[in-house]
PDB file of C-alpha atoms and ligand atoms in Angstrom:
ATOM      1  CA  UNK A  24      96.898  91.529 103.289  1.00  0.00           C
ATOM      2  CA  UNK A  25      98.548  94.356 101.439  1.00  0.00           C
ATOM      3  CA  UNK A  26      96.663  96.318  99.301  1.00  0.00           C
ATOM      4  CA  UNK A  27      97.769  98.988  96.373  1.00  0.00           C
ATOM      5  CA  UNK A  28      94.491 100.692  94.621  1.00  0.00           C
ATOM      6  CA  UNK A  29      95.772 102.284  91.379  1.00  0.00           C
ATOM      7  CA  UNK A  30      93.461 104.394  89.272  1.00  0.00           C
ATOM      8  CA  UNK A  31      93.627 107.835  87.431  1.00  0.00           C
ATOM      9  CA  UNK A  32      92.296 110.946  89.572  1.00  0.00           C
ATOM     10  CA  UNK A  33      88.688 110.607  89.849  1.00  0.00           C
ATOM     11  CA  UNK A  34      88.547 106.725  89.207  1.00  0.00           C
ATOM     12  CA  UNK A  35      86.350 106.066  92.392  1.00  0.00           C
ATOM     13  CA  UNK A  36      89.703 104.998  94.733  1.00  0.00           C
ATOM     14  CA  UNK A  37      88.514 106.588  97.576  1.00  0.00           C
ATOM     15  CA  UNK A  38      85.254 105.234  97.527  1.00  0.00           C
ATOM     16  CA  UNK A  39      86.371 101.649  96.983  1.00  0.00           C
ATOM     17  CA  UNK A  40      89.048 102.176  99.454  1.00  0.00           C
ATOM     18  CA  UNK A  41      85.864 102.922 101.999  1.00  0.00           C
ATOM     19  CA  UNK A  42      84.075  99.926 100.491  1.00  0.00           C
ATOM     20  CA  UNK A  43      87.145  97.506 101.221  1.00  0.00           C
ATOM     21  CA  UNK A  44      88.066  98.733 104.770  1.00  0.00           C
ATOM     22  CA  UNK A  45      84.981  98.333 106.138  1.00  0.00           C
ATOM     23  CA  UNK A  46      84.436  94.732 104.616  1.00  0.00           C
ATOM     24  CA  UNK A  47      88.293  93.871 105.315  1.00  0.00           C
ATOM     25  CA  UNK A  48      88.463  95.926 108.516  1.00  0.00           C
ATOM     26  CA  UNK A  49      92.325  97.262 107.473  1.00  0.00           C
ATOM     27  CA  UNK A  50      92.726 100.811 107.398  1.00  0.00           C
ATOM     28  CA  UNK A  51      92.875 102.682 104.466  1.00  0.00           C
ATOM     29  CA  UNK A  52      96.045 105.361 103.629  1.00  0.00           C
ATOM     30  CA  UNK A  53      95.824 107.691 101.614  1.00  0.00           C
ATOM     31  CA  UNK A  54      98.531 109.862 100.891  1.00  0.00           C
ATOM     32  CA  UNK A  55      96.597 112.916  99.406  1.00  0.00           C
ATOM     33  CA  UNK A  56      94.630 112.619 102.229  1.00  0.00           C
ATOM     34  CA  UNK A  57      97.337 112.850 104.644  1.00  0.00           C
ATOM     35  CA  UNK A  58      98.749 115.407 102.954  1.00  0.00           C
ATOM     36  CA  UNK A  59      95.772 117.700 102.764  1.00  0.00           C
ATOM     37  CA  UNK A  60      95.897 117.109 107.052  1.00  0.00           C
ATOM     38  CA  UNK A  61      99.218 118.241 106.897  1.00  0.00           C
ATOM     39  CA  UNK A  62      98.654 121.399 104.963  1.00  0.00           C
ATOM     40  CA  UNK A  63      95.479 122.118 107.290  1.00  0.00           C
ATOM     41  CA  UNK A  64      97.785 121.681 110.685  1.00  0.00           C
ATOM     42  CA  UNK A  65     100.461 124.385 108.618  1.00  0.00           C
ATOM     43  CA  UNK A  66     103.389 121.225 109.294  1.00  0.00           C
ATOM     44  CA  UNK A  67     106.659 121.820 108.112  1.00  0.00           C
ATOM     45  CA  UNK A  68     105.763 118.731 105.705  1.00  0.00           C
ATOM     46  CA  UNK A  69     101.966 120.535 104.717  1.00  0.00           C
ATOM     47  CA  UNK A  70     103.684 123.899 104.309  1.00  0.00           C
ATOM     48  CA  UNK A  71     106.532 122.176 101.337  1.00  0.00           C
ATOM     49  CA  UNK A  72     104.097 120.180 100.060  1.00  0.00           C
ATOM     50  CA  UNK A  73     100.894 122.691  99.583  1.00  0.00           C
ATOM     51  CA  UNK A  74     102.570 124.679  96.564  1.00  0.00           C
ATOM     52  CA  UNK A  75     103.238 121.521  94.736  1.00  0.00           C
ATOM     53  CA  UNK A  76      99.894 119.656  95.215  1.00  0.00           C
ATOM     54  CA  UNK A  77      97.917 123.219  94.180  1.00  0.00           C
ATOM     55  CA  UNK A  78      99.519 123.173  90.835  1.00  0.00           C
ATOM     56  CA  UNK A  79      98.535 119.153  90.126  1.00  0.00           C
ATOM     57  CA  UNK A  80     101.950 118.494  90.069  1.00  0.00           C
ATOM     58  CA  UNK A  81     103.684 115.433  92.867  1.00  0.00           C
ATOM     59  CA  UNK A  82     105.230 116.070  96.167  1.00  0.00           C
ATOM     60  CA  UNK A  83     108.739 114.479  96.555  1.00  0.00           C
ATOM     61  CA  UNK A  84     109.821 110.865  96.605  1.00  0.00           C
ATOM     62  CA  UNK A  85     111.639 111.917 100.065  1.00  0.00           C
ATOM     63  CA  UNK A  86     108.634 113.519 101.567  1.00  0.00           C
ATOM     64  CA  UNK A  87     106.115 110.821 100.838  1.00  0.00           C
ATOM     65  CA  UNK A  88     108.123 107.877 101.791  1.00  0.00           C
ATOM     66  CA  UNK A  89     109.371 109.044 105.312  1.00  0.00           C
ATOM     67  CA  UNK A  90     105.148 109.811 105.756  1.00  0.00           C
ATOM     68  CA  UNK A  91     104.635 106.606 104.861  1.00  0.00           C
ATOM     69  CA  UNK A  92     107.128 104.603 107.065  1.00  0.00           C
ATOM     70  CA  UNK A  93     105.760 106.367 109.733  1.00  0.00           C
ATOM     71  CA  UNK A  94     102.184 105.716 109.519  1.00  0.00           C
ATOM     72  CA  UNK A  95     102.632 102.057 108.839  1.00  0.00           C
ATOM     73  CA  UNK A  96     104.523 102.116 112.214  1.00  0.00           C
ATOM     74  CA  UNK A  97     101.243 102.430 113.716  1.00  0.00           C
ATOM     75  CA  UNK A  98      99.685  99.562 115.432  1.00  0.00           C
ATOM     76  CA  UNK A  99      96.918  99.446 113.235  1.00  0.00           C
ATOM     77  CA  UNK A 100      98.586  98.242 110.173  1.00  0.00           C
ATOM     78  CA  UNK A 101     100.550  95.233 111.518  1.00  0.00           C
ATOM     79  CA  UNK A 102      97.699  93.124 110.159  1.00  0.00           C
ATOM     80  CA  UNK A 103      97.697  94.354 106.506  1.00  0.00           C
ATOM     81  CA  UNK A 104      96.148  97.912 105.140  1.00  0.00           C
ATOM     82  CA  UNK A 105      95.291  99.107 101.645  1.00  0.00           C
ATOM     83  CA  UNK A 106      97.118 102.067 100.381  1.00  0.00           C
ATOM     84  CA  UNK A 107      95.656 104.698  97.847  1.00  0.00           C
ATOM     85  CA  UNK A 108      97.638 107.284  95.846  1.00  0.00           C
ATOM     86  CA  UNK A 109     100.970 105.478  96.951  1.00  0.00           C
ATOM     87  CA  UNK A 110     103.101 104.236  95.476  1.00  0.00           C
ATOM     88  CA  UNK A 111     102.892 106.943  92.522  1.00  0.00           C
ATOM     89  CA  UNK A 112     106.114 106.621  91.035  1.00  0.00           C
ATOM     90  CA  UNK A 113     108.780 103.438  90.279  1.00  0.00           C
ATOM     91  CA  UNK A 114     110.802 105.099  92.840  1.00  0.00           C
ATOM     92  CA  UNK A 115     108.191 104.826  95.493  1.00  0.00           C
ATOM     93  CA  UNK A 116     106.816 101.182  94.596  1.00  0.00           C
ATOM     94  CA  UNK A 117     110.922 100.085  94.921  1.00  0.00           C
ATOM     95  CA  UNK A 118     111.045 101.993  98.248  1.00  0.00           C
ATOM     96  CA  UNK A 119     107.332 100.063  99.047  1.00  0.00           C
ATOM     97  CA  UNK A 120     108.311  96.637  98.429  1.00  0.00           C
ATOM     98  CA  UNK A 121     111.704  96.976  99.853  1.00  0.00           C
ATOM     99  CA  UNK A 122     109.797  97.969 102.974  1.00  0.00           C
ATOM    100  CA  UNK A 123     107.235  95.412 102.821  1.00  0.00           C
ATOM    101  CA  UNK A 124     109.885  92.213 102.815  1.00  0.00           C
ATOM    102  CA  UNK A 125     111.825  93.817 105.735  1.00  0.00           C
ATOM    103  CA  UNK A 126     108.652  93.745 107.585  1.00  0.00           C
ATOM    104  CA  UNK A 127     107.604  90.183 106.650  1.00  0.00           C
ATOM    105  CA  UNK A 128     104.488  91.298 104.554  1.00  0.00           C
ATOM    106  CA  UNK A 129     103.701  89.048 101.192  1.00  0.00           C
ATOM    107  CA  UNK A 130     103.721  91.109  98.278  1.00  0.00           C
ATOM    108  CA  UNK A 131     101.198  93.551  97.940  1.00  0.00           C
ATOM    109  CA  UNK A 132      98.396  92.886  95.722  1.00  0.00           C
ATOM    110  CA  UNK A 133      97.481  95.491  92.927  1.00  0.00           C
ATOM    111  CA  UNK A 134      94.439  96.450  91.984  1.00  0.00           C
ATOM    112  CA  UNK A 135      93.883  98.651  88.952  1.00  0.00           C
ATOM    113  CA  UNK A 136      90.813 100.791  87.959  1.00  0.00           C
ATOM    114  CA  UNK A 137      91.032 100.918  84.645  1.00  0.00           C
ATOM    115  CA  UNK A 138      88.587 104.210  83.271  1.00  0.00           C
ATOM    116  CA  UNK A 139      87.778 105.760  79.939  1.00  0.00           C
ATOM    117  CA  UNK A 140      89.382 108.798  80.393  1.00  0.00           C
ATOM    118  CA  UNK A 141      85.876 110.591  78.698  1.00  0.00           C
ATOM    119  CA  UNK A 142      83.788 112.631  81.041  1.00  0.00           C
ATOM    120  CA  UNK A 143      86.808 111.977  83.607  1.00  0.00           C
ATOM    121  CA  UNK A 144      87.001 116.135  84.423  1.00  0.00           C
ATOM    122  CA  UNK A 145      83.265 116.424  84.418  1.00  0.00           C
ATOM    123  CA  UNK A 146      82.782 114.144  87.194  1.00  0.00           C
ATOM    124  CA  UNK A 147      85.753 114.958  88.990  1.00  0.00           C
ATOM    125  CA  UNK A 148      84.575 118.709  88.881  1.00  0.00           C
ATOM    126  CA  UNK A 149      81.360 117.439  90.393  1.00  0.00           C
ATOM    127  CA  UNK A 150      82.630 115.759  92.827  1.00  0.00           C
ATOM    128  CA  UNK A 151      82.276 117.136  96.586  1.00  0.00           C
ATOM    129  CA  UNK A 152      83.380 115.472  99.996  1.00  0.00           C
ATOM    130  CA  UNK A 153      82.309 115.849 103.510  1.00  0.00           C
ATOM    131  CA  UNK A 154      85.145 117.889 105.721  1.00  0.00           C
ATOM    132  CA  UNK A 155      84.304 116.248 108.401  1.00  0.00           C
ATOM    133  CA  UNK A 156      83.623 112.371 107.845  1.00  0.00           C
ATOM    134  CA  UNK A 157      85.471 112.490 104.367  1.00  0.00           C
ATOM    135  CA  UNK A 158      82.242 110.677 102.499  1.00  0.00           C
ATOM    136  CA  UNK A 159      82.667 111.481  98.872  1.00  0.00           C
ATOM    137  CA  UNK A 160      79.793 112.427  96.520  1.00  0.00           C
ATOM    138  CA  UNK A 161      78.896 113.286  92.760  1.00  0.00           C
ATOM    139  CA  UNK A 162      76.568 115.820  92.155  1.00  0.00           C
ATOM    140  CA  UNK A 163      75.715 114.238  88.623  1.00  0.00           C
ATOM    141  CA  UNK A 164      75.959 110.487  89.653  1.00  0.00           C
ATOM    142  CA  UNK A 165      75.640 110.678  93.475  1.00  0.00           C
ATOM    143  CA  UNK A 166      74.198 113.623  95.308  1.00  0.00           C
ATOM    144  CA  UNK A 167      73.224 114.199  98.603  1.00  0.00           C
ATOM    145  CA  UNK A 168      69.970 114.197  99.516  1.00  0.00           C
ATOM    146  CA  UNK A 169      70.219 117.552 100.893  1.00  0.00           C
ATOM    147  CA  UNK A 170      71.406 120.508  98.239  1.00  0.00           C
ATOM    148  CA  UNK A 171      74.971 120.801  99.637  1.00  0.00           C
ATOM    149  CA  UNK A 172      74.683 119.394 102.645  1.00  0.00           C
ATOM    150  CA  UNK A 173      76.591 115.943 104.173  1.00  0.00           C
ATOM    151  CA  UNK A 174      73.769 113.157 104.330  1.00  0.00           C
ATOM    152  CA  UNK A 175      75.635 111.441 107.782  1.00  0.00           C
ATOM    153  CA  UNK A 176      76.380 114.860 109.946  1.00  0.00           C
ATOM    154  CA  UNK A 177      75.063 117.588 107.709  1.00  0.00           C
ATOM    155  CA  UNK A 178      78.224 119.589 107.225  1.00  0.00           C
ATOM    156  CA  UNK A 179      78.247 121.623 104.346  1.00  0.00           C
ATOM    157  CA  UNK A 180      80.250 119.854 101.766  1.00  0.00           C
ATOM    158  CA  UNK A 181      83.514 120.959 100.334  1.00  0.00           C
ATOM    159  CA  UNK A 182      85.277 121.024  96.798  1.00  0.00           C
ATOM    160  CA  UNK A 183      88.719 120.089  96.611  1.00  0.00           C
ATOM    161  CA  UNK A 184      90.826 123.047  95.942  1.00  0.00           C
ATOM    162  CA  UNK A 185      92.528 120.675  93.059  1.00  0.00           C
ATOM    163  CA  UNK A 186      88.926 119.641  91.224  1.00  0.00           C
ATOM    164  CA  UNK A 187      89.565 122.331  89.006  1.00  0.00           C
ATOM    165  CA  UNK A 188      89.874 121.647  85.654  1.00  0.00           C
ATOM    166  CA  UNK A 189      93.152 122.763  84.580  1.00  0.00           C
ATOM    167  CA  UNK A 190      94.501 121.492  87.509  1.00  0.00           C
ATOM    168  CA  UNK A 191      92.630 118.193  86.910  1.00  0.00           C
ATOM    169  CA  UNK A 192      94.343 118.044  83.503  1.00  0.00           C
ATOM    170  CA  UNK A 193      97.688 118.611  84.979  1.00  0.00           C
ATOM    171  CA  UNK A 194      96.851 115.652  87.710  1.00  0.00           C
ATOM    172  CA  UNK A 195      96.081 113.554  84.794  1.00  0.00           C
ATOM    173  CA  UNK A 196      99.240 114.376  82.741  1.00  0.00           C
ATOM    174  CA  UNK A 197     101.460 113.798  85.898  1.00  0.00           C
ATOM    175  CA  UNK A 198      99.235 110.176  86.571  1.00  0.00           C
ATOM    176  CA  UNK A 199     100.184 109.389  82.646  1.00  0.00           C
ATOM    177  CA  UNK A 200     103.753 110.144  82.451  1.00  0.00           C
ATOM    178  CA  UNK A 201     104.919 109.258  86.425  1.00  0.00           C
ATOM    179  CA  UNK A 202     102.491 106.626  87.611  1.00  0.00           C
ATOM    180  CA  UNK A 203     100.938 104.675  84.697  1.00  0.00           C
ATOM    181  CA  UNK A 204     104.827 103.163  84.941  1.00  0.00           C
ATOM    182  CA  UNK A 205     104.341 101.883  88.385  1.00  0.00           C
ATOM    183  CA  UNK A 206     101.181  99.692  86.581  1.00  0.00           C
ATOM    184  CA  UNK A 207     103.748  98.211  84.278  1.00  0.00           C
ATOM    185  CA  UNK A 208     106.296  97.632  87.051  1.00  0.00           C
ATOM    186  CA  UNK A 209     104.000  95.448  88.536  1.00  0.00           C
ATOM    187  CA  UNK A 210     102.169  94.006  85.543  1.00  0.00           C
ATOM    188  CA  UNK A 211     102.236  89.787  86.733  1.00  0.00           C
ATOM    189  CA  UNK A 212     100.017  87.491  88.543  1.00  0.00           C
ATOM    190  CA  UNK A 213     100.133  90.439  91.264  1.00  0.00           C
ATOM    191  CA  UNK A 214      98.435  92.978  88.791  1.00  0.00           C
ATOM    192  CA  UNK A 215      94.756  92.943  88.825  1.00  0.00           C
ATOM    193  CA  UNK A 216      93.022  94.881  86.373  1.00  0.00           C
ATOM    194  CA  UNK A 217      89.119  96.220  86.963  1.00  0.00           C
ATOM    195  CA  UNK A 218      86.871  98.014  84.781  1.00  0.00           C
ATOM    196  CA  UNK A 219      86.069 101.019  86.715  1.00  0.00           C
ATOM    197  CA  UNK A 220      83.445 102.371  83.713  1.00  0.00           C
ATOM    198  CA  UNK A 221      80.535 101.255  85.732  1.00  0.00           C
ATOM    199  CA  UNK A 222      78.680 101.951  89.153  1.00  0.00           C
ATOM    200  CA  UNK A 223      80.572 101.740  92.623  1.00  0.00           C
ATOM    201  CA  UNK A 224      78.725  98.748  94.044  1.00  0.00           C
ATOM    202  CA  UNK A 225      79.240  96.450  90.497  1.00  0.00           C
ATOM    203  CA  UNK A 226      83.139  97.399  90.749  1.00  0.00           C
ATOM    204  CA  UNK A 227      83.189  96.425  94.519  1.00  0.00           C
ATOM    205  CA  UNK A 228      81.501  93.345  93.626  1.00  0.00           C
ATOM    206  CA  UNK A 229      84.448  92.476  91.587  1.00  0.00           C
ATOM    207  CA  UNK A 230      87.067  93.277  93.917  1.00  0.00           C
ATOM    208  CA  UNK A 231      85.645  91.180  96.969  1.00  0.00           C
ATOM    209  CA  UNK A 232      85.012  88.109  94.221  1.00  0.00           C
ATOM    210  CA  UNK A 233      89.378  88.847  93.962  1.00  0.00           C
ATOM    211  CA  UNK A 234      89.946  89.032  97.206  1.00  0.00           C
ATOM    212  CA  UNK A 235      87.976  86.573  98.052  1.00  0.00           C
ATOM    213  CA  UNK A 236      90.257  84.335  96.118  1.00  0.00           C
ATOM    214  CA  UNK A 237      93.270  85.583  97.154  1.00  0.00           C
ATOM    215  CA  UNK A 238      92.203  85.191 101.038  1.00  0.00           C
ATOM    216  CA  UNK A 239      91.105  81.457 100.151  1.00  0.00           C
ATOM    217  CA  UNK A 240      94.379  80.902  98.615  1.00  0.00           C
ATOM    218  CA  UNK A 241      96.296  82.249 101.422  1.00  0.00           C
ATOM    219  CA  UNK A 242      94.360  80.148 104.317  1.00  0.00           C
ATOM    220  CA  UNK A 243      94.462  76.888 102.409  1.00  0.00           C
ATOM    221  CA  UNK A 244      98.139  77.423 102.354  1.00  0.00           C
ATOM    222  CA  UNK A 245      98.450  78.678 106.091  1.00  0.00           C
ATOM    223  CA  UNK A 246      96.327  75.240 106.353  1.00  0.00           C
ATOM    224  CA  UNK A 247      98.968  73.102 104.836  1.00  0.00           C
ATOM    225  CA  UNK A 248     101.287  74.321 106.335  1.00  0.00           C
ATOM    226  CA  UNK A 249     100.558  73.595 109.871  1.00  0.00           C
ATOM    227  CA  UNK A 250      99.112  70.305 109.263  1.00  0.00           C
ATOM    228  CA  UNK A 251     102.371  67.993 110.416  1.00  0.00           C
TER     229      UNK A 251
HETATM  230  P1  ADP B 310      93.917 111.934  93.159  1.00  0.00           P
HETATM  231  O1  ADP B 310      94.304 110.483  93.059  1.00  0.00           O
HETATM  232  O2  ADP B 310      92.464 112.127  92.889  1.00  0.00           O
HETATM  233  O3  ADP B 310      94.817 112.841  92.393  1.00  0.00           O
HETATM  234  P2  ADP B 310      94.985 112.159  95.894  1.00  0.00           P
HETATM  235  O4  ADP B 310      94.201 112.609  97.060  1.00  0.00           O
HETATM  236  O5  ADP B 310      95.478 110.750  95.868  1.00  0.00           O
HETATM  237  O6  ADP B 310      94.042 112.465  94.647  1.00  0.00           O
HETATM  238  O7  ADP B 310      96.264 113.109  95.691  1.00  0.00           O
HETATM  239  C1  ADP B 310      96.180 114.516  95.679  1.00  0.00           C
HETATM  240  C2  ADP B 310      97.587 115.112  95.475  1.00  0.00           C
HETATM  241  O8  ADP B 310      98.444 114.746  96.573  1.00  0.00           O
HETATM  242  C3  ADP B 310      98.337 114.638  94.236  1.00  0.00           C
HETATM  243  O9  ADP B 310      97.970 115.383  93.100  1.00  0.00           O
HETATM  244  C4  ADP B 310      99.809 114.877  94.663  1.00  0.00           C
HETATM  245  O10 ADP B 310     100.152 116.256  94.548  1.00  0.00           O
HETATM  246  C5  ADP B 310      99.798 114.544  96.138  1.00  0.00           C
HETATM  247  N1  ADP B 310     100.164 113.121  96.398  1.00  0.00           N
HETATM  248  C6  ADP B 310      99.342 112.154  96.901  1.00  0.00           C
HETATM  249  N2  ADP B 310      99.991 110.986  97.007  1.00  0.00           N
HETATM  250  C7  ADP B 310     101.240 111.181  96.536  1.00  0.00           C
HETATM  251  C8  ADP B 310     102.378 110.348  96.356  1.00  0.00           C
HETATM  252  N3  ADP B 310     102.338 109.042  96.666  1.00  0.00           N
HETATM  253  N4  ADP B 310     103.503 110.898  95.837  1.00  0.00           N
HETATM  254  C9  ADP B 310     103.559 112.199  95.513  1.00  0.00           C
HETATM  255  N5  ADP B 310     102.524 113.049  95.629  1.00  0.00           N
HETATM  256  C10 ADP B 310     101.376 112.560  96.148  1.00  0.00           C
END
């Protein structure tokens, strides 16, 4: 299974991308994350891309898709993955699906967290994430148990150089006016929209209950279709 988690910055992707690849075992991609590896290692690709992501604003079509391409080349993805933060732009989600039919996939399935875009900065500037295992916490909603401190491998836990608020505003402006088209490009029976205005664990209840579906639907017809 292909799967596309859509959200504004700060609507809990990354957390239900954890959820989902540990129930689904598929890896998870994130593009920001790979990018913020890239900048870390100084790569040609981190070093073009660090200016752009500090100001909130979107690295390049180009850049992102030849990224891409080559991390779904990896072994691990032949059996389906989830992707979050791509595809961000019309440009991208033609590029994706193009992709996805050369390589025999089904078409992806979408999931959307839709969020009241109230208190959206406030918990974003809360938010903190371990360096070193990536778990993500709120220090309003979901703190560690130790002041500061990673509740798996105690590293001291990080802020995201772009969970600042005017660069949160600008990351919401460029999700508004770039991505919120890629919702409507795929608005159909693949489209799945979720109210992400409540806690982790009730929105991953509602994604398994869809995927659950969509997995059922997908064996009955692999069923079928070998029965002679
Ligand atoms: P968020 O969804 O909270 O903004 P991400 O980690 O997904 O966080 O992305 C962080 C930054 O990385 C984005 O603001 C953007 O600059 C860059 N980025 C991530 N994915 C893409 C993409 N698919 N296309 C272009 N830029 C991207």
């Amino acid at each position: 299974m292909v799967l596309l988690l859509f959200g504004p910055p700060g609507s809990g992707k990354g957390t239900q991308a954890r959820f989902i690849t540990s129930w689904l075992t598929i890896p998870a991609i994130s593009t920001g994350e790979m990018l913020r590896s890239e900048i870390a290692a100084q790569t040609k690709l981190g070093r073009l891309a660090e200016e752009v992501m500090a100001g909130g604003g979107l690295v390049s079509d180009e850049l992102v898709n030849q990224m891409l391409v080559q991390r779904l080349a990896q072994p691990d993805c032949a059996g389906g993955f989830l992707l979050d933060g791509y595809p961000r732009t019309v440009s991208q989600a033609e590029f994706l699906d193009s992709l996805l039919a050369r390589q025999g996939f089904p078409p992806a399935k979408v999931v959307h967290l839709a969020v009241q875009r109230d208190g959206l900065i406030a918990r974003m500037s809360a938010r903190r994430e371990c360096p070193v295992c990536g778990q993500i916490y709120n220090l309003i909603h979901q703190p560690p148990k130790q002041k500061g401190l990673c509740d798996r491998d105690s590293t001291v836990l990080i802020r995201r150089k772009d969970d600042h608020a005017s660069i949160i505003r600008q990351r919401l402006k460029a999700f508004d006016e770039i991505t919120n088209p890629v919702v409507d490009y795929y608005r159909g029976p693949q489209l799945h929209e979720i109210d992400g205005n409540r806690s982790s664990p009730e929105i991953f209840e509602d994604i398994k209950e869809l995927l659950q579906q969509a997995l059922a639907m997908v064996r009955s017809r692999t069923k079928r279709s070998a029965t002679p």
